[in-house]
Amino acid sequence: MIPPSFIQDLLARTDIVEVVGRYVTLKKAGINFKGLCPFHGEKSPSFIVSPSRQTYHCFGCGVHGNAVGFLMENTGLGFVEAVKDLAQIQGVPVPDDDSKPEDREKAKAQKEKQTSLTDVMAKATQHWRQQLKNTPRAVAYLKARGLTGEIAARFGMGYSPDNWRGLASVYPKYDDPLLVEAGLVITPDDGETRTDGEAKRYDRFRDRIMFPIRNPQGEVIGFGGRVLDKGEPKYLNSPETPVFIKGRELYGLYEGRSALRTKGYALVTEGYMDVVALAQWGFGNAVATLGTACSAEHVQKLFRFTEQVVFSFDGDGAGRRAAGRALEASLPFASDTRRISFLFLPAEHDPDSYIREFGPEAFEACVQQAVPLSRQLLEHAKGDCDLNTAEGRARLQAQALPLIGQLPDGALRGQIADELAAMARTAPEEIRRRLTALTEPKQSSKKPYQAHPDGDHSQPWDNSYTGEPPQEQAYQSYGDDGAPKSKWGGSGKRGDGKKPWDGGNSRWQRKGSPVFDRRPLPQAARPLDRIVWLMIARSDFWDQVPASAHDLLCEQPGVYGHFFRWLDRLVHDQGAIGAQELIDRMRHATLGDDDSPGHSESIEQDPGFSALAERITNFHDVLTGQESLDELLGQIKHLQLQSMQDELELLTQSGELSDSAEARKIELIRQSLVLKLEISRMRPTSAS
């Protein structure tokens, strides 16, 4: 785990202008710097970097954060990776003395290998780009496909000459094992040698248009090659390497990050040429799987950038089968706040040919008419079912219920279940009963909260209070005299050292029993504490809050942001989890390099999570099972209000006087007043 104190020191010594300036052209504007926002398309700069605050903010799209947040947002890095990159920029070693020496050496060697492979592939990219410029035949092919030099340059496209050893002139040592490991050069397994005694080696890609495949950080990790004329295979991909796993990567994701935000959705296609052609026609939000079926990892990665995904497939049988696989991969992530749909083009067209023949307006109309996930699920399930017979309707239920059961709990799941009932001519209650029975085995391992038989509402995960202050000093509270307070504000014990509720069947004294001390009220919790508590008590609420709330919570500083990002991944991977299990995981949480507790074998305990668990359980010791989603949304409104006020203050202090800035000020004031009114209406009123 990276100590929070190190992160604070790292941010204190970092010049955010220098960090952002590596990716954005900045110009001095008063006490701040200004440039074009890298997160949405704009012609007039509204992106402000504040050296005094060490923050960035865009008055156009609203993104804001510190240097670590910028690296995460702009490059797609995880939190820990962003911190390490920032530390490398500053020349500061990241403290990891508590990890095993062999683990540190292994991680260092892995990082060096990745860097070596990406450097090798970057050199091949530059070589093939130059070859494209010098090959009229390849240029003519791209022009015939309607592509311009600008779009080819944007995607780093190139051409590999029809030469068995074309890369021999690029690298000092053509026999370098890295060339084979990177998938650029092939050595026959039979060990066949040339007349000079060396093993035969030759280029993998020959006479092909080359499509560099980049990770979200912009590093080239693999290639796709398309033949110019007739030949097999039509597309040839790099083999899997330590930096390239086909089932995880999406072609065009790096190039399309800005368009994903502008368009508001991701368009998933099946080929490289589809992505490039769509970008040529204004659909830069297109991505493609790399010759594999769409996987759950693909879908999860896309939902880090957008809340809406449209899958585009050919209308033939193969396209329908591909849609079925994409549907099944998407189901666990189809929360009520996300939109997944399926676009089926005529059988004779793919996105490339369709948009070239009918134009972008016609293609946009097709996107708007895409089949929603709810309808596609039932269409996929009914398949060969004859709904005019009882057998066919029973088969429909048998095929649809397991699919519906993969959806997160929420309104969408219930709506689809009701639609299935109508199609199967069955009572909705019967479908929901069968759906519950189908999903019960998944939930049986979790420990639901049950009230104590004698009415004791103590925490199910903590049946004893010591009255002593928590050991984690990060959340220690103090009295007016400077002395540490216990979690109840005092010693928490009677004069004889016993707890005030000892001697009864519950922790409160039975009626008529002597009470030695009145239990002091715990200190008040902040809205963030209450939100964490509600999420622990009802983790199923996570998928019921808006995407904007997800972003706001995950951007919170310190351990709170860690917690919400962890919860997001946990709920996506495993579904809703009981409160007791969540608290136990937090108290024994581990933090790996992916900022995800429990994903590394050689990592230390995370005191931030355990301290937060202690703090939250100190504040909230009664779990009723009646926690309200409305209360959670109300607490989030408080955070949203504070965020708006912070943005308004930054905008005022920046001295920005443009029309867009003034309009943003007015909008922030208006939204703040609306939120204040909503919050005031949510407060309970006493009867007169």
Coordinates of N, CA, C and O in Angstrom, one line a residue, residues 13 34 56 92 127 158 165 172 177 179 372 428 445 496 510 564 567 611 618:
R13 N 4.8 18.6 -3.9 CA 6.0 19.0 -4.6 C 5.8 18.9 -6.1 O 6.7 19.2 -6.9
K34 N -4.4 28.4 -19.3 CA -5.6 28.1 -20.0 C -5.2 27.3 -21.3 O -4.2 27.5 -21.9
Y56 N -7.0 21.4 -11.7 CA -7.5 21.7 -13.1 C -9.0 21.7 -13.1 O -9.6 21.0 -12.3
V92 N 11.0 10.5 -7.5 CA 10.8 10.1 -6.1 C 10.5 8.6 -6.1 O 9.5 8.2 -6.8
H127 N 8.3 3.0 -38.5 CA 8.9 2.5 -39.8 C 7.7 2.3 -40.8 O 7.8 2.7 -42.0
G158 N -0.1 2.4 -41.1 CA 1.2 2.3 -41.9 C 1.0 1.2 -42.9 O -0.1 0.7 -43.2
R165 N 12.0 -10.0 -44.8 CA 12.9 -9.5 -43.7 C 13.0 -8.0 -43.7 O 14.0 -7.4 -43.6
P172 N 18.9 -3.0 -34.9 CA 20.3 -3.3 -35.0 C 20.6 -4.8 -35.1 O 21.4 -5.3 -35.8
P177 N 15.6 -11.6 -29.4 CA 14.5 -12.3 -29.0 C 13.2 -11.4 -28.7 O 12.1 -11.9 -28.8
L179 N 12.0 -9.2 -30.6 CA 11.2 -9.1 -31.8 C 10.2 -10.3 -32.0 O 9.1 -10.1 -32.4
P372 N -33.1 -2.1 -27.7 CA -32.6 -2.0 -26.3 C -32.3 -3.4 -25.8 O -32.9 -4.4 -26.3
P428 N -47.0 -12.7 -13.5 CA -45.7 -12.1 -13.1 C -45.2 -12.6 -11.8 O -44.0 -12.7 -11.6
S445 N -24.6 -17.8 0.4 CA -23.3 -17.8 1.1 C -23.2 -16.5 1.9 O -22.3 -16.4 2.7
D496 N -16.6 0.8 38.2 CA -16.0 -0.5 38.5 C -15.3 -1.2 37.3 O -14.9 -2.3 37.3
R510 N -32.2 -3.8 31.6 CA -33.6 -4.2 31.7 C -34.4 -3.1 32.5 O -33.8 -2.4 33.3
F564 N -15.2 4.0 -2.5 CA -16.2 4.0 -3.5 C -15.7 3.3 -4.8 O -16.5 2.6 -5.5
L567 N -15.8 -0.4 -4.0 CA -17.2 -0.9 -4.0 C -17.7 -1.0 -5.4 O -18.4 -2.0 -5.7
A611 N -9.4 1.5 9.2 CA -9.7 2.7 10.0 C -11.1 3.3 9.7 O -11.9 3.7 10.5
N618 N -18.4 3.1 14.6 CA -18.5 3.9 15.8 C -19.7 4.9 15.7 O -20.4 5.1 16.7

